[in-house]
Coordinates of C-alpha atoms in Angstrom, one line a residue:
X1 CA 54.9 149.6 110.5
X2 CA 57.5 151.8 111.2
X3 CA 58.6 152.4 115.0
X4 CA 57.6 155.8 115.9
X5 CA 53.9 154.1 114.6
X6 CA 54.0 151.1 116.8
X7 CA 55.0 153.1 119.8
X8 CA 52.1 155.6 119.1
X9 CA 49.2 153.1 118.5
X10 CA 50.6 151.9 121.9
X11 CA 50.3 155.2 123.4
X12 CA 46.9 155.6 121.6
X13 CA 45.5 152.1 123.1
X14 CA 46.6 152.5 126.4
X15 CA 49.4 150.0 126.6
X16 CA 52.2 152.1 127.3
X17 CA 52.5 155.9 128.7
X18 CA 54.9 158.5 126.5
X19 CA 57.9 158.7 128.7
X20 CA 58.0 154.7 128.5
X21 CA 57.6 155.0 124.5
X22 CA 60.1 158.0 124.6
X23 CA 62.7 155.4 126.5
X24 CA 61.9 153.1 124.1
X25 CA 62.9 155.0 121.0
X26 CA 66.1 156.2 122.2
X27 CA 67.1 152.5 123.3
X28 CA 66.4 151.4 119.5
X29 CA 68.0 154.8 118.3
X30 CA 71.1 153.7 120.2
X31 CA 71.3 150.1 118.7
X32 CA 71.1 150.9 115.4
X33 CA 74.0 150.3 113.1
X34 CA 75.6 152.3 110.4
X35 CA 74.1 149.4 107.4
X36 CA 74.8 152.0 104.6
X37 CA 78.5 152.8 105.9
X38 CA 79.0 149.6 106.4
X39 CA 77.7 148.6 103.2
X40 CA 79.9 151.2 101.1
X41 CA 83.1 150.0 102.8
X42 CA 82.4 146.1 102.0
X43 CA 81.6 147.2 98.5
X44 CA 85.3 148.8 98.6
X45 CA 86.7 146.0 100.2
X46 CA 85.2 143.6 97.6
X47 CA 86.1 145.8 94.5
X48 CA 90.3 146.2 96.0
X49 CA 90.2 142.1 96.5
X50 CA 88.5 141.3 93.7
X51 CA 91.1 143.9 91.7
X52 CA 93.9 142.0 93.8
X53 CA 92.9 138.3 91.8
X54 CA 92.5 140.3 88.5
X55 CA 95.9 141.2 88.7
X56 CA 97.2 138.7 89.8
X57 CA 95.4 136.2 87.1
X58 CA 96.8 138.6 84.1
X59 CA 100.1 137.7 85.2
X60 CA 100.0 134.0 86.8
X61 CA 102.1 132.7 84.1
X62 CA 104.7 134.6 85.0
X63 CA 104.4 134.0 88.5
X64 CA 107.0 131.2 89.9
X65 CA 105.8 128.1 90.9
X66 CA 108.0 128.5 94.6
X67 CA 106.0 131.9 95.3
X68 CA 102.6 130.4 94.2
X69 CA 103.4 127.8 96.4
X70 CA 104.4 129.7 99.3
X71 CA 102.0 132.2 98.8
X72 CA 99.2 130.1 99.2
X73 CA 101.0 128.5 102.4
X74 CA 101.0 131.8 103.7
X75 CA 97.3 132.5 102.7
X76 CA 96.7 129.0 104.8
X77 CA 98.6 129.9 107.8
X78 CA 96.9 133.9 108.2
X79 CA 93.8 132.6 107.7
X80 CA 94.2 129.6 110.4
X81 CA 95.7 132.1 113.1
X82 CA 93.1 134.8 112.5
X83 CA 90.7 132.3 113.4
X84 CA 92.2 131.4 116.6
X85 CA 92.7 134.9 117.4
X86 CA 89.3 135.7 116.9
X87 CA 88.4 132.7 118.4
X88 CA 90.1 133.5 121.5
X89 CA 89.1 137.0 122.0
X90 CA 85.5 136.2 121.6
X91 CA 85.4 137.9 118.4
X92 CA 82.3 135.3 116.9
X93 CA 82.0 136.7 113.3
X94 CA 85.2 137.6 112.2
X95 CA 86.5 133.8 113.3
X96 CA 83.8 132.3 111.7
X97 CA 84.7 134.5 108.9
X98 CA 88.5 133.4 108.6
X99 CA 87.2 130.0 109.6
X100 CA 85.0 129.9 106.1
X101 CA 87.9 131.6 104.3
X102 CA 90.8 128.7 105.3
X103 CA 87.9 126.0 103.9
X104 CA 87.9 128.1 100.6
X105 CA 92.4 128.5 100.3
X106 CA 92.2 124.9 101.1
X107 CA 90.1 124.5 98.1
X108 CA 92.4 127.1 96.1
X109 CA 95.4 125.0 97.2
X110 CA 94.5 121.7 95.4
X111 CA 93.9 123.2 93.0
X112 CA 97.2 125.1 92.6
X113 CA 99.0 121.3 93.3
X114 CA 97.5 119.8 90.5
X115 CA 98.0 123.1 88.5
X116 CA 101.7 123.3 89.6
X117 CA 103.0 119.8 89.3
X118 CA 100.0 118.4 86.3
X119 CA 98.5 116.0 88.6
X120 CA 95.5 114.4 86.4
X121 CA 92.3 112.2 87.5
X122 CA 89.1 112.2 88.6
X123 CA 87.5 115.4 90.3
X124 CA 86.1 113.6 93.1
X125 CA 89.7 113.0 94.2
X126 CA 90.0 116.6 95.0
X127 CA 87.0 117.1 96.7
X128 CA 87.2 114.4 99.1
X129 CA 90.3 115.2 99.9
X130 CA 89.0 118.9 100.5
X131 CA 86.3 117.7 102.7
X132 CA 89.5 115.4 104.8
X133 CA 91.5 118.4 104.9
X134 CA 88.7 121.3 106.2
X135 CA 86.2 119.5 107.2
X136 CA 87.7 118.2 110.5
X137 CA 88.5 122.1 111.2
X138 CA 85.0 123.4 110.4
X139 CA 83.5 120.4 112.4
X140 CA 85.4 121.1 115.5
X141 CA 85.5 124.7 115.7
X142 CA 82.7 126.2 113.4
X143 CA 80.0 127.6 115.3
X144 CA 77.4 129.9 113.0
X145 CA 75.4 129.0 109.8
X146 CA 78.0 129.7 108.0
X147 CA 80.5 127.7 108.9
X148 CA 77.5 124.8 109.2
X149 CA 76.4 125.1 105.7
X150 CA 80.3 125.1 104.7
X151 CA 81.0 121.9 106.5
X152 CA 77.2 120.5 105.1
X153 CA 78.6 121.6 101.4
X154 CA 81.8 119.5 101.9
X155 CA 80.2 116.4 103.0
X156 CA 77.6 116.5 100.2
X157 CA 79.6 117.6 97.0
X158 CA 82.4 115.2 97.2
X159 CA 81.0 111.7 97.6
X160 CA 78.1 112.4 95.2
X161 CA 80.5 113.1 93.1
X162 CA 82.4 110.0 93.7
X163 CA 79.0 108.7 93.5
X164 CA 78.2 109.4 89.8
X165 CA 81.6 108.7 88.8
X166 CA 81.5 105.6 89.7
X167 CA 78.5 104.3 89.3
X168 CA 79.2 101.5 86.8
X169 CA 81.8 100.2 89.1
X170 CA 80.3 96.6 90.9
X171 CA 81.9 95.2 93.9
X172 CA 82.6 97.7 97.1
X173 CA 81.9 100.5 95.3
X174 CA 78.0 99.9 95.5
X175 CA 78.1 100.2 99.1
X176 CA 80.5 103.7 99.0
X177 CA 77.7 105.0 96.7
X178 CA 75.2 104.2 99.3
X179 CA 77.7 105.9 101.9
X180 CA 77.7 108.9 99.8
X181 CA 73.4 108.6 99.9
X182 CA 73.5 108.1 103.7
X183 CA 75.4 111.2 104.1
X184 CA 72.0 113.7 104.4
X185 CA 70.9 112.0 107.2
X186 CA 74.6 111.6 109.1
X187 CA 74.2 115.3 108.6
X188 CA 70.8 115.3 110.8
X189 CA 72.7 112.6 113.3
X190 CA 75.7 115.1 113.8
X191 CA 73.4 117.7 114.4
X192 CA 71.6 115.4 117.2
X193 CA 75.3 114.8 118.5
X194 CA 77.1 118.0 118.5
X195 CA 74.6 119.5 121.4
X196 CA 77.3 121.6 122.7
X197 CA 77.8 123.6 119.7
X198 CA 76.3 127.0 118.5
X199 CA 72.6 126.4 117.5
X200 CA 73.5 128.7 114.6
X201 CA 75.9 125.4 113.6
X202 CA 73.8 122.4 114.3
X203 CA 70.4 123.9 112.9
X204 CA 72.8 124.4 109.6
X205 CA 73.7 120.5 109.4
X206 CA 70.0 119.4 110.1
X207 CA 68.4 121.6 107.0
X208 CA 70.7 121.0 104.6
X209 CA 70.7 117.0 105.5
X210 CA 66.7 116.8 105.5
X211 CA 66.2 119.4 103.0
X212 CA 68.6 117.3 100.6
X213 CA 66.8 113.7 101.9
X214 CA 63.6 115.2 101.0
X215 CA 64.5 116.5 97.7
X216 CA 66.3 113.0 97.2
X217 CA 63.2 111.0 97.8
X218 CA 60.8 113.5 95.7
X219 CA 63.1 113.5 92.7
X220 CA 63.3 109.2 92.7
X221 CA 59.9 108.0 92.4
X222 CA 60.3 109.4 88.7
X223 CA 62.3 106.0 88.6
X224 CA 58.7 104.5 88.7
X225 CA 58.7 105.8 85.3
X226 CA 61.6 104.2 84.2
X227 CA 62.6 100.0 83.7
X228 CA 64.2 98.7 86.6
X229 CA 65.8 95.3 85.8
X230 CA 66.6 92.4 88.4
X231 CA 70.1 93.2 87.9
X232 CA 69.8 96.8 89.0
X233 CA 67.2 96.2 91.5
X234 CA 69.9 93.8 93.2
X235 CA 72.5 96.5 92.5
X236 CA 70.4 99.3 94.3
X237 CA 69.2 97.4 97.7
X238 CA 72.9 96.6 98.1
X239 CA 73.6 100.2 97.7
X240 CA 70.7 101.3 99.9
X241 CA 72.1 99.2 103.0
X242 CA 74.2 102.3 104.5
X243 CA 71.5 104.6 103.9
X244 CA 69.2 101.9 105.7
X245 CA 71.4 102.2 108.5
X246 CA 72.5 105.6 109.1
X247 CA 68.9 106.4 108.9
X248 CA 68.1 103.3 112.1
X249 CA 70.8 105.1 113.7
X250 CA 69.7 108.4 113.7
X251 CA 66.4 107.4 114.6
X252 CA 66.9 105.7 117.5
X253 CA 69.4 108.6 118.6
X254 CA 66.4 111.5 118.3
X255 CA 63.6 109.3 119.5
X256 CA 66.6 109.4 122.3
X257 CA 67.3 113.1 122.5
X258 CA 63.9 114.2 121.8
X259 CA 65.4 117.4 119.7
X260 CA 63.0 116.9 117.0
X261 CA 59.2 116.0 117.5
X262 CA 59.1 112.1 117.1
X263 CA 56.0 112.8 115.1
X264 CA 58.3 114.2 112.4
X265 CA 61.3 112.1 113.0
X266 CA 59.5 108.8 112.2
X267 CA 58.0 109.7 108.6
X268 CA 61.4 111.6 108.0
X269 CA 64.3 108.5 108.6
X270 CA 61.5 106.0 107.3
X271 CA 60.0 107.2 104.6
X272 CA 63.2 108.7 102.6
X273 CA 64.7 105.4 102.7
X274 CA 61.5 103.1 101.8
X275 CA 60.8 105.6 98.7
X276 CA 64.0 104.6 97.5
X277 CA 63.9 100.8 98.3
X278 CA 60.3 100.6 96.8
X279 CA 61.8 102.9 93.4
X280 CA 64.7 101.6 93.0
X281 CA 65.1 97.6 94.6
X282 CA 61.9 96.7 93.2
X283 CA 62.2 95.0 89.4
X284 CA 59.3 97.1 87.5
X285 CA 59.0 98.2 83.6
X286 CA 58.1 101.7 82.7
X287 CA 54.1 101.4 82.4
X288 CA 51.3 103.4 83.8
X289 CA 50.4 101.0 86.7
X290 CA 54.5 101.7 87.4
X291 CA 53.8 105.1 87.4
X292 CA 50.6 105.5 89.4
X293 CA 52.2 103.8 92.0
X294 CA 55.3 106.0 92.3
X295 CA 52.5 108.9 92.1
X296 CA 50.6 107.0 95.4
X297 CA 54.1 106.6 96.8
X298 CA 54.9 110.3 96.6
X299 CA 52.0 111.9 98.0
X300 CA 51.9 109.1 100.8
X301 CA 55.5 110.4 102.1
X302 CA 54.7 114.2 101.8
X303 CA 51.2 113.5 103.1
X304 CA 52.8 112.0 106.5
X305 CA 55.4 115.0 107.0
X306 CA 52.4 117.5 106.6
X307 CA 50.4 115.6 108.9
X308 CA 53.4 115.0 111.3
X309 CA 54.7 119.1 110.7
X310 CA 50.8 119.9 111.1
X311 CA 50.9 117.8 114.5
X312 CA 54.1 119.2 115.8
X313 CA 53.9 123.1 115.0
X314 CA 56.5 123.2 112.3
X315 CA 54.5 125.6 109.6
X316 CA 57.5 126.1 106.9
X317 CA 57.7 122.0 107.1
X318 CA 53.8 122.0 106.2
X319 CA 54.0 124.5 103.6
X320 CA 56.8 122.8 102.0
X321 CA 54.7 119.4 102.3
X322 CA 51.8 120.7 100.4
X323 CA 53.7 122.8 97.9
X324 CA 55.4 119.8 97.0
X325 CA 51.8 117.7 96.9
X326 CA 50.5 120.5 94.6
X327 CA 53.7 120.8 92.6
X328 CA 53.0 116.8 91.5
X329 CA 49.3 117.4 90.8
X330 CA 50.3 119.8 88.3
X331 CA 52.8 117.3 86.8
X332 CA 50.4 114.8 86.9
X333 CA 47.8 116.8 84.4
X334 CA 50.4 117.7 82.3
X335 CA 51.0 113.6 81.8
X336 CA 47.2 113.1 81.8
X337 CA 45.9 115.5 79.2
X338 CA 48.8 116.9 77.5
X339 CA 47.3 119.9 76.0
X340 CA 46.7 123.6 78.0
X341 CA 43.4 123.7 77.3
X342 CA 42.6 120.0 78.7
X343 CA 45.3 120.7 81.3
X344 CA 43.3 123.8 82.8
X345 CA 40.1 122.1 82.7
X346 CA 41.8 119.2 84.9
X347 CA 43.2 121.9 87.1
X348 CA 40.0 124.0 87.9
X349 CA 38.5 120.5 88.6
X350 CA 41.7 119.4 90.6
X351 CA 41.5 122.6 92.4
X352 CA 38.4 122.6 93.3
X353 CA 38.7 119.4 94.9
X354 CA 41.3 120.6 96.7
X355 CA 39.2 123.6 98.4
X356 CA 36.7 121.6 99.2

């Protein structure tokens, strides 16, 4: 409803009298912004910088290496003092804004070294030192969404990286991988710890880390359908032991803060980390009792959070919870019966277990 409506089925019901409503409407006439101006001078703005990197591109080759350089240093420095400027003045968007750009010319200027003087090796290499380079600046002084899901962004792309690439490497680098899957949930301990900062900021960290822990430890019980030897099994617990502990850690510090219901925050740290250990430190072969029990395992994690979200008022959390429950019954008759026909017998049956 639009509104002039509201205000008049107030008027109509008695809640409000018409000089009230006519004070109302002018207040709301006088905060509105200009969206479609706005709008039509970012489209402009986009189209004249995004002609600026066209041109630019046509004629990189011919572009010295000094001015490349130097252009990108002075890219690095603008963007770093509009911050602060902004940043001083009170000016919240626009800092953020320069804030989010100086992570991205960061980016840009790695890539410009290694373009410049033919640095080679792996990608990961460039990313972590990306996430050494911005991150400590986004960390300390980033304050919105933005800026949060930047920093989140950085702290998730680079070690998984690192992670993959390396995985056939033994030794120390098993418990670096597990750093790089402990990361999610440091993510939902800085966001416990930085209670200072914007809520915009901190609220950023703690999605990204338990959406990605969630996601995580749905997507890893398909190792139930997969043959686990001794040898990995070994492999994996050693890898899960900084994952084990980042997520005691952050555990004890929001049963401590009380920031998140402790009905939540139990299943959450725990049951992440035991779907992994149970999937992936446990010697099994691929086999249907291997599978039904990854199946039991799986419903028994999401079954806790939408009890716990159900308990503690959080509704997207519970939706989530029994999309994700539904989403592996569907899975489950397609493994079951194959066919469509079979498939949507199962799920009318399936379904009408489920309303009752």
């Amino acid at each position: 409803m639009s509104l002039d409506s509201r205000l008049n089925a107030w008027v109509e019901a008695g809640l409000i009298d018409l000089p009230t409503a006519e004070r109302i409407r002018i207040h709301e006439s006088s905060q509105q912004r200009p969206v479609l101006r706005w709008a039509i001078a970012g489209l402009g703005l986009f189209a004249v910088v995004l002609g600026i990197i066209l041109l630019i591109s046509a004629n990189w080759d011919r572009i010295p290496h000094g001015l490349k350089l130097g252009g990108h240093m002075a890219l690095l420095l603008g963007t770093a003092a509009a911050h602060w400027h902004w940043k001083q003045t009170g000016k919240l968007w626009p800092a953020e804004g320069a804030l989010f750009l100086f992570a991205g010319v960061v980016l840009a200027g790695i890539a410009l070294q290694s373009q410049v003087y033919q640095l080679t090796g792996p990608a990961w290499h460039a990313l972590l030192l990306w996430l050494l380079l911005a991150g400590p600046a986004l960390l300390l002084s980033g304050e919105t969404r933005l800026t949060g899901l930047a920093f989140a962004a950085l702290a998730l792309v680079g070690p998984a990286v690192m992670a993959i690439d390396t995985i056939d490497d033994g030794g120390l680098w098993r418990l670096a991988q597990g750093g790089a899957m402990a990361v999610p949930t440091l993510l939902v301990a800085l966001s416990l710890l930085l209670s200072e900062r914007g809520p915009g900021f901190r609220l950023a960290l703690r999605e990204t880390g338990i959406v990605t822990l969630l996601a995580g430890a749905s997507i890893v019980h398909f190792a139930w359908a997969s043959n686990i030897t001794p040898a990995q099994a070994g492999d994996n617990l050693v890898r899960l032991i900084p994952a084990a502990l980042a997520a005691i850690g952050t555990l004890a510090l929001g049963w401590r803060r009380a920031e998140i219901p402790r009905a939540i925050l139990l299943p959450l740290m725990i049951g992440p980390p035991l779907a992994f250990a149970l999937a992936l430190g446990i010697p099994h072969p691929d086999g249907m009792a291997s599978r039904l029990i990854g199946i039991a395992i799986y419903m028994a994690l999401w079954s806790a959070l939408a009890r716990a979200a159900a308990v503690s008022g959080w509704n997207s959390l519970f939706a989530v919870a029994i999309a994700a429950i539904a989403l592996r019954i569907f899975i489950i008759y397609i493994e079951l019966f194959g066919s469509l026909a079979a498939t949507g017998g199962g799920l009318v049956a399936g379904g009408l277990l489920l309303v009752g």
